[in-house]
Amino acid sequence: MVSGDTDGNLDVLLRWFRDAADRGLMVPESKRLTEISRHPADWWMSATDPVELAWRPTVDHLFHQVRLGVFPAAAVDFLPDALRTPPGVPRVPEAPAAEDRMPASAAAAVPPIAEPESEPEPPQPVPDRRTLIFQALIDWRAGQIAAGVEGAEAIKDITLRNLVKYNQTGEDVIRVKLPGQAKGLAADIAAVFARFAVDEPSTTEPAAGQRSTPTNPKVATPTATTPVAAVPTPAAPPAPVQPAAPVDGGLLNLTHRDFCDYDYPETDVEPGRITITGDADGVALSWDPWPAQPGEVVVYRLVSADGSGAAPPTVYRPEAGELITTTTSTTAADGRFLSSAVRLFEVWCHVGADVSSACARQPVRWAVGHELSPVDSMTITEDGGRIIGRWTVFPGTRAVRVYRIPLDGSAPPASNPHNQICVDRPNLTGFVDVDAPRGLRFLYRAIAEVDLAGTVRLSRPRQQEVLVPVELTPITDLHVEMGDDRSTFGLQWTTPDSGQSVRIYRFPAEPPAGLDSEDRDESVIVAEGFTDEKLIKDPIVALDPTRSQMVGVIWPQDWERAYITPVTVSNGRVRVGGTRVHTRPLAAVSEPRIVERFHTQLVTFGWPAGAAAVQAFVGSVSLSPEEICAQEYPSAEITKAVHESDGALTFRPRLLHWSGCQVCLVPVAYSRGETIRGEVASLLYPGLERLSYWFEAVEPGSRRVRLFLRADNDIEAPPTLGLVNNPSRLPLEQHDGQHIELDSPAGPVPHCRIGGVLRAGRVVPTEWTFDIGRLRGYLRLFVTGGRRTRQVALFDPPLRFLYIPDQMSHNPVSQNPMPPTAPGMWG
């Protein structure tokens, strides 16, 4: 069979072991054979015994023959002479006394006695119980064949292996599995099984078309010293059975020797068809009766042969087939294990006046049928949502058809093409189904396919029912959106995979923590408060193919805050998702206003009820408030306590942009680390252009001074400026004092105007000068131009540089340029 097990390797090693030991050669420990058979490619790498290494060419040759499909018995029988007795393999020393002698096979298994000073050898692994039983059965059969017992040579290795594999140890069950006269040896085989403990239950999976039989639990458990079953003393071969009258059911106790030799007579009879149906113990066969004349006795001789699709079995004469039964009935049963991809059945018909005369007449091939071996050792497992099937098939099987049949009750399970999967591969060793929908129950059916003489034939199905488990998907993206009327809200979430449903629960307080760590039984969360009265019963509808929603869910009137928890459910198991906390929407701030200062800006507003803080987001006037508030961090934030003490939110140290912007105020509340935002209030900030000025002496010691300007930002079309003098105080506005005319190359002017653009940070020494010798008191520059789209703030120099004393001992304005550090004024 195409299989990953080591039965063939172990079988050939056991045969070679007995053969070499019987010839008096040293062989490895019998306990080592199982381990060697499991590692055919590199078994010698772990070998330390010189005897094992000497046999390496022989063992590797035997493994190679098994891989090529050679039967283990043939592989050992046809060993080349150079490998049958390779150089370097010692012989077993003869025992000194007759009473101490033992068989060569047993002596070969005993290691040489170590010297007193040698280290003791480590214990070798003991073969498992199945290996010991199989070896005992092989030894028993060899003894029976050597004794000439009828039917022993017809018992195949695979029959004994399957009896052990499926733990079928009862005499009646064993008899069904044996061919022809071998059925009489069922009691002896059962006695071999009785030598070993059979404490484990029989396998739940029968062989192809077979039924398991429970074993006797009262047999004692073996120990490591349990000997391999010895070959019983051969009995004398039974005398040939004479043809007899039919017994109950038409069965005859006949062998091939009871019939005449087939001499290939000519006949015009076309063979009919044998009807083959599966039953609990194998297959049941039936055929049409021979059209007998009155007084004629018809003896049906049922034979079989095994083969593959590539080499179909043939029975060119009845003696070439394996005799299953002889009968006068048109029905029979075959309970033997299948040993190939195809089993041929043929019914040969003998007709005579009685049974003896019928057996003496030439037969006619009356009916033919084929039984195809289904997959064997079928197992279906689940791994991470994948359904994995494994099995073995006999050589010659072309492919295995795999069907995934839904068991939803909508239709009877059927092997129709719609249910077939893995059609692009032969599936000789199994399949992997990665597309099975979760949460549903399926029947996985496997049907072996054989090309028999140009015709595709199908085996009986093997099948297994599977519930594809669901990996519950917690809802982690639940989105809550309040309705326009603030009395309802809507929910949206990603729809989980098929086989899972979603329930939404609503709580006035936070539900117990830690329930979302793993899948749980539904009863667990019910005990934690997830009851029917907390369940939102509004219908769930599909928003699109991947998302689900609830709309119009009522917000309880007396709730300021709601805790909303989704739960994924499937087959009584639940997975709690992430809880979302939602509060009633916070109202927007009231009467917001921007107050401009030269070094900062303030925003005053009325505090919204329920807010823990108010955040300010700044953005371009071309953006919507929603886009501006989507920024990760606010430009400024104020808490309720600071607002009560300061009365306004202050933008510092970073000012609002001089060219203008949009300011959005958002009230926020916090719950479980989540920020809950209220309604947005938006303000337009027009911007502010900042300009510094000071005076410097035209030359050292001169009373004539020049006006200097510097812009904090680019100013297009700078405003008109006028100089005002007040002898008693600092002028407060442009009419609070005497206007001073400024000298320029074009003559005296009442004010100065600068063309072009004042670049940010650039010092501009203007062309305007004036004489301070005739002035007393204070000087100050003002913006005197008309309306502008953007305000301009003039930054005064320190006050001492704007004051002209009555008696000047020196010229104060002739000092170093004055940095802009004094408060400004509006123009």
Coordinates of C-alpha atoms in Angstrom, one line a residue, residues 30 43 56 105 116 128 212 236 324-325 359 366 385 410 412 453 478 569 576 590 647 699 716:
S30 CA 15.8 -8.5 17.9
W43 CA 19.4 3.7 10.6
R56 CA 24.4 -2.7 6.4
S105 CA 17.8 -17.4 16.3
P116 CA 34.0 -7.6 34.2
D128 CA 5.7 -3.0 21.1
S212 CA -13.9 -4.6 14.4
A236 CA -0.2 -34.7 10.9
I324 CA -13.2 -19.0 -1.5
T325 CA -16.0 -21.5 -1.3
C359 CA -16.8 -32.2 -9.8
W366 CA -20.3 -18.6 -15.3
G385 CA -9.7 25.7 10.4
S410 CA -31.7 20.3 2.9
P412 CA -29.8 13.6 1.2
A453 CA -8.9 -2.3 -18.6
L478 CA -17.9 48.5 17.2
V569 CA -21.9 33.4 19.6
V576 CA -17.0 38.9 24.4
S590 CA -21.2 79.3 24.2
G647 CA -11.4 82.8 32.3
E699 CA 25.4 110.8 12.8
E716 CA 2.5 93.7 1.4

